[in-house]
CSV table of C-alpha atoms in Angstrom, one decimal:
chain,number,residue,atom,x,y,z
A,1,UNK,CA,0.0,0.0,0.0
A,2,UNK,CA,1.3,3.4,-0.9
A,3,UNK,CA,2.0,5.9,1.9
A,4,UNK,CA,-0.1,8.9,2.5
A,5,UNK,CA,0.6,12.0,4.6
A,6,UNK,CA,0.3,11.9,8.4
A,7,UNK,CA,-3.1,12.9,9.8
A,8,UNK,CA,-1.5,14.1,13.0
A,9,UNK,CA,-1.7,17.9,13.7
A,10,UNK,CA,-4.3,18.2,10.9
A,11,UNK,CA,-4.8,22.0,11.6
A,12,UNK,CA,-1.1,22.7,11.3
A,13,UNK,CA,-0.9,20.7,8.1
A,14,UNK,CA,-3.8,22.6,6.6
A,15,UNK,CA,-2.4,26.0,7.5
A,16,UNK,CA,1.1,25.2,6.1
A,17,UNK,CA,-0.3,23.6,3.0
A,18,UNK,CA,-2.7,26.6,2.3
A,19,UNK,CA,0.1,29.0,2.9
A,20,UNK,CA,2.6,27.5,0.4
A,21,UNK,CA,-0.1,26.9,-2.2
A,22,UNK,CA,-1.4,30.5,-1.8
A,23,UNK,CA,2.1,31.9,-2.0
A,24,UNK,CA,2.8,29.9,-5.1
A,25,UNK,CA,-0.5,31.1,-6.7
A,26,UNK,CA,0.4,34.8,-5.9
A,27,UNK,CA,3.8,34.5,-7.6
A,28,UNK,CA,2.2,32.6,-10.6
A,29,UNK,CA,-0.4,35.3,-11.1
A,30,UNK,CA,2.3,38.0,-11.0
A,31,UNK,CA,4.4,36.1,-13.5
A,32,UNK,CA,1.4,35.5,-15.8
A,33,UNK,CA,0.5,39.2,-15.7
A,34,UNK,CA,3.9,40.3,-16.7
A,35,UNK,CA,4.2,37.8,-19.5
A,36,UNK,CA,0.7,38.5,-20.8
A,37,UNK,CA,1.5,42.3,-20.8
A,38,UNK,CA,4.6,41.6,-23.0
A,39,UNK,CA,2.9,39.1,-25.3
A,40,UNK,CA,-0.1,41.3,-25.9
A,41,UNK,CA,2.1,44.0,-27.4
A,42,UNK,CA,3.7,41.5,-29.9
A,43,UNK,CA,1.1,38.9,-30.8
A,44,UNK,CA,-1.9,39.6,-33.0
A,45,UNK,CA,-5.5,39.0,-31.7
A,46,UNK,CA,-5.8,36.1,-34.1
A,47,UNK,CA,-2.7,34.4,-32.8
A,48,UNK,CA,-4.0,34.8,-29.2
A,49,UNK,CA,-7.3,33.4,-30.3
A,50,UNK,CA,-5.8,30.3,-31.8
A,51,UNK,CA,-3.9,29.5,-28.6
A,52,UNK,CA,-6.8,30.3,-26.3
A,53,UNK,CA,-8.8,27.6,-28.1
A,54,UNK,CA,-6.0,25.1,-27.6
A,55,UNK,CA,-5.6,26.1,-24.0
A,56,UNK,CA,-9.3,25.6,-23.3
A,57,UNK,CA,-9.1,22.1,-24.8
A,58,UNK,CA,-6.1,21.3,-22.5
A,59,UNK,CA,-8.1,22.5,-19.5
A,60,UNK,CA,-10.9,20.2,-20.5
A,61,UNK,CA,-8.7,17.2,-20.7
A,62,UNK,CA,-7.2,18.2,-17.4
A,63,UNK,CA,-10.6,18.3,-15.8
A,64,UNK,CA,-11.5,14.8,-17.1
A,65,UNK,CA,-8.3,13.3,-15.8
A,66,UNK,CA,-8.7,15.1,-12.5
A,67,UNK,CA,-12.2,13.8,-12.0
A,68,UNK,CA,-11.3,10.1,-12.7
A,69,UNK,CA,-7.7,9.9,-11.4
A,70,UNK,CA,-6.5,12.8,-9.2
A,71,UNK,CA,-9.4,12.6,-6.8
A,72,UNK,CA,-9.1,8.8,-6.2
A,73,UNK,CA,-5.3,9.1,-5.7
A,74,UNK,CA,-5.8,11.8,-3.1
A,75,UNK,CA,-8.7,10.3,-1.2
A,76,UNK,CA,-8.0,6.5,-1.4
A,77,UNK,CA,-6.2,5.8,1.9
A,78,UNK,CA,-5.4,2.2,0.8
A,79,UNK,CA,-4.0,3.0,-2.6
A,80,UNK,CA,-2.0,0.1,-4.0
A,81,UNK,CA,0.8,0.3,-6.6
A,82,UNK,CA,-1.2,-1.7,-9.1
A,83,UNK,CA,-4.2,0.6,-8.7
A,84,UNK,CA,-2.0,3.6,-9.2
A,85,UNK,CA,-0.6,2.0,-12.4
A,86,UNK,CA,-4.1,1.3,-13.6
A,87,UNK,CA,-5.1,4.9,-13.0
A,88,UNK,CA,-2.1,6.2,-15.0
A,89,UNK,CA,-3.0,3.7,-17.8
A,90,UNK,CA,-6.5,5.1,-17.9
A,91,UNK,CA,-5.2,8.7,-18.0
A,92,UNK,CA,-3.1,7.9,-21.0
A,93,UNK,CA,-6.0,6.1,-22.8
A,94,UNK,CA,-8.3,9.0,-22.0
A,95,UNK,CA,-5.7,11.6,-23.2
A,96,UNK,CA,-5.1,9.7,-26.4
A,97,UNK,CA,-8.8,9.5,-27.1
A,98,UNK,CA,-9.2,13.1,-26.4
A,99,UNK,CA,-6.4,14.0,-28.8
A,100,UNK,CA,-7.9,12.0,-31.6
A,101,UNK,CA,-11.3,13.6,-31.0
A,102,UNK,CA,-9.8,17.1,-31.0
A,103,UNK,CA,-7.7,16.3,-34.1
A,104,UNK,CA,-10.8,15.2,-36.0
A,105,UNK,CA,-12.9,18.1,-34.8
A,106,UNK,CA,-10.3,20.7,-35.8
A,107,UNK,CA,-11.8,21.0,-39.3
A,108,UNK,CA,-15.1,22.0,-37.7
A,109,UNK,CA,-13.3,24.7,-35.7
A,110,UNK,CA,-11.6,25.9,-38.9
A,111,UNK,CA,-15.0,27.0,-40.4
A,112,UNK,CA,-15.2,29.8,-37.9
A,113,UNK,CA,-11.7,31.1,-38.7
A,114,UNK,CA,-10.3,32.8,-41.8
A,115,UNK,CA,-6.8,31.5,-41.1
A,116,UNK,CA,-5.4,28.0,-41.6
A,117,UNK,CA,-3.1,28.5,-38.6
A,118,UNK,CA,-5.6,26.8,-36.3
A,119,UNK,CA,-5.3,23.4,-38.1
A,120,UNK,CA,-1.5,23.6,-37.9
A,121,UNK,CA,-1.1,24.9,-34.3
A,122,UNK,CA,-3.8,22.9,-32.6
A,123,UNK,CA,-2.5,19.3,-33.3
A,124,UNK,CA,1.0,20.4,-32.1
A,125,UNK,CA,0.0,22.1,-28.9
A,126,UNK,CA,-2.4,19.3,-28.0
A,127,UNK,CA,0.6,17.0,-27.7
A,128,UNK,CA,0.6,18.4,-24.2
A,129,UNK,CA,-2.3,16.0,-23.3
A,130,UNK,CA,0.2,13.1,-23.3
A,131,UNK,CA,2.2,14.9,-20.6
A,132,UNK,CA,-0.8,15.8,-18.5
A,133,UNK,CA,-1.3,12.3,-17.0
A,134,UNK,CA,2.2,12.4,-15.4
A,135,UNK,CA,1.8,16.0,-14.2
A,136,UNK,CA,-1.7,15.6,-12.7
A,137,UNK,CA,-1.0,12.2,-11.1
A,138,UNK,CA,2.3,13.4,-9.6
A,139,UNK,CA,0.5,16.5,-8.3
A,140,UNK,CA,-2.2,14.3,-6.7
A,141,UNK,CA,0.5,12.1,-5.1
A,142,UNK,CA,2.1,15.2,-3.6
A,143,UNK,CA,-1.2,16.3,-2.2
A,144,UNK,CA,-1.8,12.8,-0.9
A,145,UNK,CA,1.6,12.9,0.9
A,146,UNK,CA,1.0,16.4,2.1
A,147,UNK,CA,4.0,17.7,0.3
A,148,UNK,CA,2.5,21.1,-0.4
A,149,UNK,CA,5.8,23.0,-0.6
A,150,UNK,CA,7.0,20.7,-3.3
A,151,UNK,CA,3.7,21.0,-5.1
A,152,UNK,CA,3.7,24.8,-4.9
A,153,UNK,CA,7.3,24.8,-6.2
A,154,UNK,CA,6.5,22.7,-9.2
A,155,UNK,CA,3.5,24.9,-10.1
A,156,UNK,CA,5.7,28.0,-9.8
A,157,UNK,CA,8.4,26.4,-11.9
A,158,UNK,CA,5.9,25.6,-14.6
A,159,UNK,CA,4.6,29.2,-14.7
A,160,UNK,CA,8.2,30.6,-14.7
A,161,UNK,CA,9.4,28.3,-17.5
A,162,UNK,CA,6.3,28.9,-19.5
A,163,UNK,CA,6.6,32.7,-19.3
A,164,UNK,CA,10.3,32.8,-19.9
A,165,UNK,CA,10.2,30.7,-23.0
A,166,UNK,CA,7.0,32.3,-24.4
A,167,UNK,CA,8.4,35.9,-24.0
A,168,UNK,CA,11.9,35.0,-25.3
A,169,UNK,CA,10.7,33.2,-28.4
A,170,UNK,CA,8.0,35.8,-29.0
A,171,UNK,CA,10.5,38.6,-29.0
A,172,UNK,CA,12.6,36.6,-31.4
A,173,UNK,CA,9.6,36.7,-33.8
A,174,UNK,CA,8.2,33.2,-33.5
A,175,UNK,CA,4.6,34.5,-33.0
A,176,UNK,CA,2.0,32.0,-31.8
A,177,UNK,CA,4.7,29.2,-31.9
A,178,UNK,CA,6.4,30.8,-28.9
A,179,UNK,CA,3.3,29.9,-26.9
A,180,UNK,CA,3.2,26.4,-28.3
A,181,UNK,CA,6.9,25.8,-27.4
A,182,UNK,CA,6.4,27.3,-24.0
A,183,UNK,CA,3.4,25.1,-23.3
A,184,UNK,CA,5.0,21.9,-24.3
A,185,UNK,CA,8.3,22.6,-22.6
A,186,UNK,CA,6.8,23.7,-19.2
A,187,UNK,CA,4.3,20.8,-19.0
A,188,UNK,CA,7.0,18.2,-19.9
A,189,UNK,CA,9.5,19.6,-17.4
A,190,UNK,CA,6.9,19.6,-14.5
A,191,UNK,CA,5.6,16.2,-15.5
A,192,UNK,CA,9.0,14.6,-15.4
A,193,UNK,CA,10.0,16.5,-12.3
A,194,UNK,CA,6.8,15.4,-10.5
A,195,UNK,CA,7.1,11.8,-11.6
A,196,UNK,CA,10.7,11.7,-10.3
A,197,UNK,CA,9.8,13.3,-6.9
A,198,UNK,CA,6.9,10.9,-6.3
A,199,UNK,CA,8.4,7.9,-7.9
A,200,UNK,CA,5.4,7.2,-10.1
A,201,UNK,CA,5.4,3.7,-11.7
A,202,UNK,CA,6.1,5.1,-15.1
A,203,UNK,CA,7.2,2.6,-17.8
A,204,UNK,CA,6.0,1.2,-21.1
A,205,UNK,CA,4.0,-1.3,-19.2
A,206,UNK,CA,2.3,1.3,-17.1
A,207,UNK,CA,0.6,2.8,-20.1
A,208,UNK,CA,-0.8,-0.6,-21.2
A,209,UNK,CA,-3.9,-2.2,-19.9
A,210,UNK,CA,-3.2,-4.2,-16.7
A,211,UNK,CA,-3.7,-8.0,-16.9
């Protein structure tokens, strides 16, 4: 059975956890405000619109994974390694299905746009859905183990890496692709970092159906 955080001194744990997560959120908001202020002066409204659609789809996939995997990981006090591996497998299956659905639906979205950029950008940025299972499951494990400082740090690193890469590449003239590169890089970095910190059972077998 996988360990969970101690339930002793529950009030102290809640206060410390809330403090670190709130502090991380404040810094992330500040970083996002600064980066958006810079990007808004360089990118066109059409470029922003294309990426917003992709970001909304990523949030939708995140919500699906969170409902079916993150909550059970956090709340199941008798979580077994095999169960965790099964949840990760499900997340990959759901993310792959979501990617196929979005890829096929992109032509429908294209009817509302006068640019072909959406059909090019969307399939690329949605590669992030394959990194989301690792990121969300590792975040859930950190919450389960009450490692809120580590969780807040990972979230802050994601925001900082995203903003730094997006602004840098945007100023170099990469346009909407600066946002795509930033999104993929930041999610991948946090997913791998979180998986390493929580020792998730990540292997080729873990993404296949369990026997």
